[in-house]
Amino acid sequence: MIEEGSRVLLVDKRGKRYLVKVEDREFHTDLGILRLGELIGKPYGSRIESHKGETFVALKPDINDIIAKMKRGPQIVHPKDAGIIIAYAGISPGDTVIEAGAGSGALTIFLANAVGPEGRVISYEVRRDFYEIAKRNIELAGFSDRVVLKNRSIYDGIEEETADHIVLDLPQPENVLPHAVDVLRPGGYFVAYTPCMNQVHRFFRALEEYREHFMRPRVVEVLVREQEVKRDCMRPKTTMLAHTGYITFLRKL
């Protein structure tokens, strides 16, 4: 049931989405005014009408809905990349993940969703303005109970004694290797997301010193091409979400 203070995703007849907090108040749209209090006590999937007679469906938002509507600072890690990180590293409920480069908090939210209420995500963000944005977005997603956000540089060291995985969205992930060797548990993954090829090359040069601690690295990029489906024809769309970054996976021995 929808409770007062919870968030719902309202979808209108055009497919336009609104992420709102349910309170006894009015919500104005171009299709009319909604009284959000009417949703309290109703099940998700219920319909609500505006004063113009337009119908909206109230759904329970998932993390993709929240990320699509949250405040942005720096460029986020896209779902296509976050999904591969979680899948290839085997990030699971109950895991402890150390993340750095929280930015707007999108990857933090994906990781928090994967580790579940029994897991923990400890996220380092050196910039205060990004830290504040990420903190608000993590609260919006409802994951403050499982995310510890730190306003400090992970290059200076990792405060935690152990972690199941380390996931980095940083320009120089090689600077974290000396700390990761001591903190990362055997079998855990060190993941580095880097937009540019020269960053990958620099990381691999630095990795030579630590090869005995890790299995053979794996580097991937993820390309997503949506299909256009019509009654008499199916073809790829003319635009696609192509290169966003290279993802390097190292498994600790």
PDB file of C-alpha atoms in Angstrom:
ATOM      1  CA  MET A   1       0.000   0.000   0.000  1.00  0.00           C
ATOM      2  CA  ILE A   2       1.060   3.576  -0.612  1.00  0.00           C
ATOM      3  CA  GLU A   3       1.937   5.288   2.648  1.00  0.00           C
ATOM      4  CA  GLU A   4       2.110   8.973   3.459  1.00  0.00           C
ATOM      5  CA  GLY A   5       5.654  10.199   2.882  1.00  0.00           C
ATOM      6  CA  SER A   6       6.528   7.458   0.392  1.00  0.00           C
ATOM      7  CA  ARG A   7       7.523   8.227  -3.188  1.00  0.00           C
ATOM      8  CA  VAL A   8       5.531   7.166  -6.214  1.00  0.00           C
ATOM      9  CA  LEU A   9       6.083   7.355  -9.938  1.00  0.00           C
ATOM     10  CA  LEU A  10       3.125   8.954 -11.692  1.00  0.00           C
ATOM     11  CA  VAL A  11       2.755   8.076 -15.373  1.00  0.00           C
ATOM     12  CA  ASP A  12       0.374  10.035 -17.626  1.00  0.00           C
ATOM     13  CA  LYS A  13      -1.250   8.981 -20.930  1.00  0.00           C
ATOM     14  CA  ARG A  14       1.790  10.200 -22.893  1.00  0.00           C
ATOM     15  CA  GLY A  15       4.200   8.107 -20.848  1.00  0.00           C
ATOM     16  CA  LYS A  16       5.612  11.179 -19.108  1.00  0.00           C
ATOM     17  CA  ARG A  17       6.833  10.325 -15.603  1.00  0.00           C
ATOM     18  CA  TYR A  18       6.777  12.318 -12.370  1.00  0.00           C
ATOM     19  CA  LEU A  19       8.571  11.218  -9.192  1.00  0.00           C
ATOM     20  CA  VAL A  20       6.653  12.684  -6.257  1.00  0.00           C
ATOM     21  CA  LYS A  21       6.421  12.374  -2.496  1.00  0.00           C
ATOM     22  CA  VAL A  22       2.930  11.414  -1.329  1.00  0.00           C
ATOM     23  CA  GLU A  23       1.533  14.052   1.023  1.00  0.00           C
ATOM     24  CA  ASP A  24      -1.771  15.833   1.508  1.00  0.00           C
ATOM     25  CA  ARG A  25      -0.964  18.494  -1.077  1.00  0.00           C
ATOM     26  CA  GLU A  26      -1.617  19.523  -4.655  1.00  0.00           C
ATOM     27  CA  PHE A  27       0.683  18.562  -7.524  1.00  0.00           C
ATOM     28  CA  HIS A  28       0.428  20.677 -10.667  1.00  0.00           C
ATOM     29  CA  THR A  29       0.971  19.317 -14.188  1.00  0.00           C
ATOM     30  CA  ASP A  30       0.022  20.549 -17.660  1.00  0.00           C
ATOM     31  CA  LEU A  31      -2.745  17.907 -17.617  1.00  0.00           C
ATOM     32  CA  GLY A  32      -4.277  19.289 -14.466  1.00  0.00           C
ATOM     33  CA  ILE A  33      -3.935  19.368 -10.682  1.00  0.00           C
ATOM     34  CA  LEU A  34      -3.656  16.188  -8.628  1.00  0.00           C
ATOM     35  CA  ARG A  35      -4.416  15.804  -4.939  1.00  0.00           C
ATOM     36  CA  LEU A  36      -1.695  13.407  -3.867  1.00  0.00           C
ATOM     37  CA  GLY A  37      -3.372  12.620  -0.545  1.00  0.00           C
ATOM     38  CA  GLU A  38      -5.926  10.551  -2.458  1.00  0.00           C
ATOM     39  CA  LEU A  39      -3.239   7.904  -3.006  1.00  0.00           C
ATOM     40  CA  ILE A  40      -2.634   7.233   0.700  1.00  0.00           C
ATOM     41  CA  GLY A  41      -3.746   3.700   1.600  1.00  0.00           C
ATOM     42  CA  LYS A  42      -4.218   2.611  -2.012  1.00  0.00           C
ATOM     43  CA  PRO A  43      -2.169  -0.146  -3.706  1.00  0.00           C
ATOM     44  CA  TYR A  44       0.531   0.617  -6.248  1.00  0.00           C
ATOM     45  CA  GLY A  45      -0.959   0.554  -9.726  1.00  0.00           C
ATOM     46  CA  SER A  46      -3.916   2.674  -8.631  1.00  0.00           C
ATOM     47  CA  ARG A  47      -5.166   5.486 -10.830  1.00  0.00           C
ATOM     48  CA  ILE A  48      -5.711   9.080  -9.864  1.00  0.00           C
ATOM     49  CA  GLU A  49      -7.498  11.790 -11.863  1.00  0.00           C
ATOM     50  CA  SER A  50      -6.572  15.433 -12.241  1.00  0.00           C
ATOM     51  CA  HIS A  51      -9.150  18.210 -12.021  1.00  0.00           C
ATOM     52  CA  LYS A  52      -9.258  18.077 -15.841  1.00  0.00           C
ATOM     53  CA  GLY A  53     -10.256  14.400 -15.801  1.00  0.00           C
ATOM     54  CA  GLU A  54      -6.859  13.141 -16.982  1.00  0.00           C
ATOM     55  CA  THR A  55      -5.760   9.784 -15.528  1.00  0.00           C
ATOM     56  CA  PHE A  56      -2.342   9.041 -13.980  1.00  0.00           C
ATOM     57  CA  VAL A  57      -1.097   5.630 -12.822  1.00  0.00           C
ATOM     58  CA  ALA A  58       0.843   5.474  -9.528  1.00  0.00           C
ATOM     59  CA  LEU A  59       3.708   2.964  -9.620  1.00  0.00           C
ATOM     60  CA  LYS A  60       6.372   2.022  -7.103  1.00  0.00           C
ATOM     61  CA  PRO A  61       9.609   3.602  -8.398  1.00  0.00           C
ATOM     62  CA  ASP A  62      12.672   1.453  -8.976  1.00  0.00           C
ATOM     63  CA  ILE A  63      16.279   2.637  -8.920  1.00  0.00           C
ATOM     64  CA  ASN A  64      16.243   3.461 -12.633  1.00  0.00           C
ATOM     65  CA  ASP A  65      13.292   5.800 -12.080  1.00  0.00           C
ATOM     66  CA  ILE A  66      15.114   7.483  -9.200  1.00  0.00           C
ATOM     67  CA  ILE A  67      18.366   7.859 -11.138  1.00  0.00           C
ATOM     68  CA  ALA A  68      16.519   9.301 -14.128  1.00  0.00           C
ATOM     69  CA  LYS A  69      14.939  11.991 -11.932  1.00  0.00           C
ATOM     70  CA  MET A  70      17.718  12.706  -9.429  1.00  0.00           C
ATOM     71  CA  LYS A  71      19.878  15.821  -9.333  1.00  0.00           C
ATOM     72  CA  ARG A  72      22.970  15.532 -11.531  1.00  0.00           C
ATOM     73  CA  GLY A  73      26.448  16.860 -10.970  1.00  0.00           C
ATOM     74  CA  PRO A  74      29.179  15.066 -12.924  1.00  0.00           C
ATOM     75  CA  GLN A  75      28.418  12.536 -15.665  1.00  0.00           C
ATOM     76  CA  ILE A  76      26.922   9.360 -14.206  1.00  0.00           C
ATOM     77  CA  VAL A  77      27.889   5.741 -14.802  1.00  0.00           C
ATOM     78  CA  HIS A  78      25.147   4.445 -17.114  1.00  0.00           C
ATOM     79  CA  PRO A  79      22.980   1.432 -16.226  1.00  0.00           C
ATOM     80  CA  LYS A  80      24.596  -0.597 -19.029  1.00  0.00           C
ATOM     81  CA  ASP A  81      28.000  -0.204 -17.350  1.00  0.00           C
ATOM     82  CA  ALA A  82      26.708  -0.565 -13.783  1.00  0.00           C
ATOM     83  CA  GLY A  83      24.981  -3.815 -14.754  1.00  0.00           C
ATOM     84  CA  ILE A  84      28.172  -5.331 -16.170  1.00  0.00           C
ATOM     85  CA  ILE A  85      30.160  -4.232 -13.108  1.00  0.00           C
ATOM     86  CA  ILE A  86      27.703  -5.927 -10.754  1.00  0.00           C
ATOM     87  CA  ALA A  87      27.378  -9.062 -12.902  1.00  0.00           C
ATOM     88  CA  TYR A  88      31.040  -9.650 -13.772  1.00  0.00           C
ATOM     89  CA  ALA A  89      32.264  -8.912 -10.238  1.00  0.00           C
ATOM     90  CA  GLY A  90      29.532 -11.083  -8.745  1.00  0.00           C
ATOM     91  CA  ILE A  91      28.446  -8.372  -6.319  1.00  0.00           C
ATOM     92  CA  SER A  92      25.805  -9.986  -4.118  1.00  0.00           C
ATOM     93  CA  PRO A  93      23.539  -9.357  -1.113  1.00  0.00           C
ATOM     94  CA  GLY A  94      25.541  -8.942   2.078  1.00  0.00           C
ATOM     95  CA  ASP A  95      28.760  -7.846   0.361  1.00  0.00           C
ATOM     96  CA  THR A  96      30.863  -4.911   1.495  1.00  0.00           C
ATOM     97  CA  VAL A  97      31.903  -2.736  -1.448  1.00  0.00           C
ATOM     98  CA  ILE A  98      34.332   0.160  -1.315  1.00  0.00           C
ATOM     99  CA  GLU A  99      33.618   2.703  -4.034  1.00  0.00           C
ATOM    100  CA  ALA A 100      35.466   5.884  -4.954  1.00  0.00           C
ATOM    101  CA  GLY A 101      34.425   8.726  -7.196  1.00  0.00           C
ATOM    102  CA  ALA A 102      30.806   8.820  -6.053  1.00  0.00           C
ATOM    103  CA  GLY A 103      30.002  11.823  -8.259  1.00  0.00           C
ATOM    104  CA  SER A 104      26.227  12.131  -8.456  1.00  0.00           C
ATOM    105  CA  GLY A 105      25.764   8.792  -6.712  1.00  0.00           C
ATOM    106  CA  ALA A 106      24.276   6.747  -9.565  1.00  0.00           C
ATOM    107  CA  LEU A 107      26.730   3.850  -9.344  1.00  0.00           C
ATOM    108  CA  THR A 108      26.544   4.058  -5.541  1.00  0.00           C
ATOM    109  CA  ILE A 109      22.784   3.520  -5.764  1.00  0.00           C
ATOM    110  CA  PHE A 110      23.144   0.544  -8.129  1.00  0.00           C
ATOM    111  CA  LEU A 111      25.723  -1.023  -5.795  1.00  0.00           C
ATOM    112  CA  ALA A 112      23.573  -0.387  -2.718  1.00  0.00           C
ATOM    113  CA  ASN A 113      20.626  -2.054  -4.418  1.00  0.00           C
ATOM    114  CA  ALA A 114      22.798  -5.094  -5.215  1.00  0.00           C
ATOM    115  CA  VAL A 115      24.279  -5.578  -1.719  1.00  0.00           C
ATOM    116  CA  GLY A 116      20.875  -5.300  -0.047  1.00  0.00           C
ATOM    117  CA  PRO A 117      20.027  -4.197   3.489  1.00  0.00           C
ATOM    118  CA  GLU A 118      22.619  -6.560   5.023  1.00  0.00           C
ATOM    119  CA  GLY A 119      25.446  -5.254   2.828  1.00  0.00           C
ATOM    120  CA  ARG A 120      27.437  -2.027   2.897  1.00  0.00           C
ATOM    121  CA  VAL A 121      28.763   0.428   0.345  1.00  0.00           C
ATOM    122  CA  ILE A 122      31.519   2.723   1.597  1.00  0.00           C
ATOM    123  CA  SER A 123      31.931   5.516  -0.931  1.00  0.00           C
ATOM    124  CA  TYR A 124      34.798   8.035  -1.103  1.00  0.00           C
ATOM    125  CA  GLU A 125      34.248  11.407  -2.815  1.00  0.00           C
ATOM    126  CA  VAL A 126      36.923  14.082  -2.568  1.00  0.00           C
ATOM    127  CA  ARG A 127      34.884  17.039  -3.897  1.00  0.00           C
ATOM    128  CA  ARG A 128      32.535  18.560  -1.335  1.00  0.00           C
ATOM    129  CA  ASP A 129      29.970  19.706  -3.918  1.00  0.00           C
ATOM    130  CA  PHE A 130      29.737  16.216  -5.435  1.00  0.00           C
ATOM    131  CA  TYR A 131      29.597  14.703  -1.934  1.00  0.00           C
ATOM    132  CA  GLU A 132      26.536  16.825  -1.116  1.00  0.00           C
ATOM    133  CA  ILE A 133      24.793  15.895  -4.384  1.00  0.00           C
ATOM    134  CA  ALA A 134      25.495  12.192  -3.878  1.00  0.00           C
ATOM    135  CA  LYS A 135      24.288  12.350  -0.272  1.00  0.00           C
ATOM    136  CA  ARG A 136      20.930  13.844  -1.315  1.00  0.00           C
ATOM    137  CA  ASN A 137      20.475  11.296  -4.104  1.00  0.00           C
ATOM    138  CA  ILE A 138      21.301   8.354  -1.828  1.00  0.00           C
ATOM    139  CA  GLU A 139      18.699   9.637   0.644  1.00  0.00           C
ATOM    140  CA  LEU A 140      16.202   9.986  -2.224  1.00  0.00           C
ATOM    141  CA  ALA A 141      16.793   6.340  -3.149  1.00  0.00           C
ATOM    142  CA  GLY A 142      16.254   5.280   0.473  1.00  0.00           C
ATOM    143  CA  PHE A 143      19.701   3.708   0.866  1.00  0.00           C
ATOM    144  CA  SER A 144      21.148   5.818   3.683  1.00  0.00           C
ATOM    145  CA  ASP A 145      20.979   2.744   5.934  1.00  0.00           C
ATOM    146  CA  ARG A 146      23.504   0.821   3.832  1.00  0.00           C
ATOM    147  CA  VAL A 147      25.770   3.545   2.358  1.00  0.00           C
ATOM    148  CA  VAL A 148      28.583   5.320   4.205  1.00  0.00           C
ATOM    149  CA  LEU A 149      29.681   8.393   2.254  1.00  0.00           C
ATOM    150  CA  LYS A 150      33.092   9.910   2.999  1.00  0.00           C
ATOM    151  CA  ASN A 151      34.334  13.326   1.888  1.00  0.00           C
ATOM    152  CA  ARG A 152      37.954  12.337   1.395  1.00  0.00           C
ATOM    153  CA  SER A 153      40.366  11.028  -1.254  1.00  0.00           C
ATOM    154  CA  ILE A 154      40.868   7.284  -1.506  1.00  0.00           C
ATOM    155  CA  TYR A 155      44.304   8.031  -2.991  1.00  0.00           C
ATOM    156  CA  ASP A 156      45.361   8.874   0.589  1.00  0.00           C
ATOM    157  CA  GLY A 157      44.451   5.400   1.772  1.00  0.00           C
ATOM    158  CA  ILE A 158      41.533   3.111   2.594  1.00  0.00           C
ATOM    159  CA  GLU A 159      40.315   3.352   6.178  1.00  0.00           C
ATOM    160  CA  GLU A 160      38.508   0.001   6.152  1.00  0.00           C
ATOM    161  CA  GLU A 161      40.439  -3.177   7.005  1.00  0.00           C
ATOM    162  CA  THR A 162      38.708  -5.434   4.497  1.00  0.00           C
ATOM    163  CA  ALA A 163      36.254  -5.377   1.594  1.00  0.00           C
ATOM    164  CA  ASP A 164      34.664  -7.901  -0.749  1.00  0.00           C
ATOM    165  CA  HIS A 165      35.096  -5.627  -3.782  1.00  0.00           C
ATOM    166  CA  ILE A 166      36.564  -2.250  -4.734  1.00  0.00           C
ATOM    167  CA  VAL A 167      34.902  -0.247  -7.528  1.00  0.00           C
ATOM    168  CA  LEU A 168      36.496   2.954  -8.818  1.00  0.00           C
ATOM    169  CA  ASP A 169      35.335   5.742 -11.112  1.00  0.00           C
ATOM    170  CA  LEU A 170      38.545   7.755 -10.901  1.00  0.00           C
ATOM    171  CA  PRO A 171      41.040   9.250 -13.371  1.00  0.00           C
ATOM    172  CA  GLN A 172      43.993   7.400 -11.773  1.00  0.00           C
ATOM    173  CA  PRO A 173      42.799   4.052 -10.377  1.00  0.00           C
ATOM    174  CA  GLU A 174      46.396   2.792 -10.315  1.00  0.00           C
ATOM    175  CA  ASN A 175      46.984   5.023  -7.278  1.00  0.00           C
ATOM    176  CA  VAL A 176      44.626   2.786  -5.301  1.00  0.00           C
ATOM    177  CA  LEU A 177      46.390  -0.495  -6.116  1.00  0.00           C
ATOM    178  CA  PRO A 178      48.835  -0.322  -3.155  1.00  0.00           C
ATOM    179  CA  HIS A 179      45.923   0.090  -0.737  1.00  0.00           C
ATOM    180  CA  ALA A 180      43.714  -2.503  -2.457  1.00  0.00           C
ATOM    181  CA  VAL A 181      46.312  -5.258  -2.134  1.00  0.00           C
ATOM    182  CA  ASP A 182      46.011  -5.092   1.670  1.00  0.00           C
ATOM    183  CA  VAL A 183      42.245  -4.530   1.920  1.00  0.00           C
ATOM    184  CA  LEU A 184      40.651  -6.650  -0.818  1.00  0.00           C
ATOM    185  CA  ARG A 185      39.747 -10.177   0.242  1.00  0.00           C
ATOM    186  CA  PRO A 186      40.987 -13.146  -1.837  1.00  0.00           C
ATOM    187  CA  GLY A 187      38.534 -13.790  -4.660  1.00  0.00           C
ATOM    188  CA  GLY A 188      37.208 -10.235  -4.559  1.00  0.00           C
ATOM    189  CA  TYR A 189      37.278  -7.853  -7.521  1.00  0.00           C
ATOM    190  CA  PHE A 190      39.052  -4.584  -8.161  1.00  0.00           C
ATOM    191  CA  VAL A 191      37.048  -2.736 -10.832  1.00  0.00           C
ATOM    192  CA  ALA A 192      38.213   0.418 -12.599  1.00  0.00           C
ATOM    193  CA  TYR A 193      35.913   2.464 -14.831  1.00  0.00           C
ATOM    194  CA  THR A 194      37.905   4.811 -17.087  1.00  0.00           C
ATOM    195  CA  PRO A 195      36.651   6.767 -20.121  1.00  0.00           C
ATOM    196  CA  CYS A 196      39.930   6.976 -22.045  1.00  0.00           C
ATOM    197  CA  MET A 197      42.278   4.393 -23.572  1.00  0.00           C
ATOM    198  CA  ASN A 198      45.413   6.113 -22.280  1.00  0.00           C
ATOM    199  CA  GLN A 199      44.075   5.679 -18.719  1.00  0.00           C
ATOM    200  CA  VAL A 200      43.791   1.930 -19.302  1.00  0.00           C
ATOM    201  CA  HIS A 201      47.353   1.809 -20.664  1.00  0.00           C
ATOM    202  CA  ARG A 202      48.664   3.749 -17.659  1.00  0.00           C
ATOM    203  CA  PHE A 203      46.801   1.449 -15.276  1.00  0.00           C
ATOM    204  CA  PHE A 204      48.269  -1.669 -16.927  1.00  0.00           C
ATOM    205  CA  ARG A 205      51.789  -0.286 -16.675  1.00  0.00           C
ATOM    206  CA  ALA A 206      51.300   0.302 -12.954  1.00  0.00           C
ATOM    207  CA  LEU A 207      49.735  -3.135 -12.568  1.00  0.00           C
ATOM    208  CA  GLU A 208      53.000  -4.860 -13.532  1.00  0.00           C
ATOM    209  CA  GLU A 209      54.247  -4.311  -9.988  1.00  0.00           C
ATOM    210  CA  TYR A 210      51.203  -6.083  -8.519  1.00  0.00           C
ATOM    211  CA  ARG A 211      50.604  -8.910 -11.031  1.00  0.00           C
ATOM    212  CA  GLU A 212      51.377 -11.595  -8.435  1.00  0.00           C
ATOM    213  CA  HIS A 213      48.367 -10.457  -6.400  1.00  0.00           C
ATOM    214  CA  PHE A 214      45.755 -10.680  -9.172  1.00  0.00           C
ATOM    215  CA  MET A 215      44.464 -12.991 -11.859  1.00  0.00           C
ATOM    216  CA  ARG A 216      44.764 -11.972 -15.499  1.00  0.00           C
ATOM    217  CA  PRO A 217      42.832  -8.691 -15.992  1.00  0.00           C
ATOM    218  CA  ARG A 218      39.797  -8.339 -18.224  1.00  0.00           C
ATOM    219  CA  VAL A 219      38.829  -5.127 -20.035  1.00  0.00           C
ATOM    220  CA  VAL A 220      35.406  -4.609 -21.628  1.00  0.00           C
ATOM    221  CA  GLU A 221      33.222  -1.853 -23.006  1.00  0.00           C
ATOM    222  CA  VAL A 222      29.457  -2.063 -23.319  1.00  0.00           C
ATOM    223  CA  LEU A 223      27.493  -0.859 -26.353  1.00  0.00           C
ATOM    224  CA  VAL A 224      23.687  -0.724 -26.373  1.00  0.00           C
ATOM    225  CA  ARG A 225      21.729  -0.563 -29.619  1.00  0.00           C
ATOM    226  CA  GLU A 226      17.972  -0.285 -29.288  1.00  0.00           C
ATOM    227  CA  GLN A 227      15.719  -1.745 -31.972  1.00  0.00           C
ATOM    228  CA  GLU A 228      12.836  -0.023 -33.715  1.00  0.00           C
ATOM    229  CA  VAL A 229       9.899  -2.418 -34.052  1.00  0.00           C
ATOM    230  CA  LYS A 230       7.040  -1.605 -36.419  1.00  0.00           C
ATOM    231  CA  ARG A 231       4.221  -3.713 -37.833  1.00  0.00           C
ATOM    232  CA  ASP A 232       6.058  -4.612 -41.049  1.00  0.00           C
ATOM    233  CA  CYS A 233       9.665  -3.878 -40.162  1.00  0.00           C
ATOM    234  CA  MET A 234      12.237  -4.254 -37.425  1.00  0.00           C
ATOM    235  CA  ARG A 235      15.544  -2.423 -37.706  1.00  0.00           C
ATOM    236  CA  PRO A 236      18.221  -0.887 -35.464  1.00  0.00           C
ATOM    237  CA  LYS A 237      17.594   2.680 -34.381  1.00  0.00           C
ATOM    238  CA  THR A 238      19.819   5.237 -36.083  1.00  0.00           C
ATOM    239  CA  THR A 239      21.325   6.299 -32.750  1.00  0.00           C
ATOM    240  CA  MET A 240      22.846   4.129 -30.043  1.00  0.00           C
ATOM    241  CA  LEU A 241      24.467   4.427 -26.638  1.00  0.00           C
ATOM    242  CA  ALA A 242      27.995   3.521 -27.631  1.00  0.00           C
ATOM    243  CA  HIS A 243      31.281   4.143 -25.831  1.00  0.00           C
ATOM    244  CA  THR A 244      31.027   5.580 -22.339  1.00  0.00           C
ATOM    245  CA  GLY A 245      34.020   3.942 -20.684  1.00  0.00           C
ATOM    246  CA  TYR A 246      36.386   1.000 -20.404  1.00  0.00           C
ATOM    247  CA  ILE A 247      35.822  -1.323 -17.451  1.00  0.00           C
ATOM    248  CA  THR A 248      38.807  -3.246 -16.090  1.00  0.00           C
ATOM    249  CA  PHE A 249      38.256  -6.249 -13.822  1.00  0.00           C
ATOM    250  CA  LEU A 250      40.995  -7.682 -11.577  1.00  0.00           C
ATOM    251  CA  ARG A 251      40.396 -10.624  -9.269  1.00  0.00           C
ATOM    252  CA  LYS A 252      42.476 -10.893  -6.122  1.00  0.00           C
ATOM    253  CA  LEU A 253      44.427 -14.077  -5.572  1.00  0.00           C
TER     254      LEU A 253
END
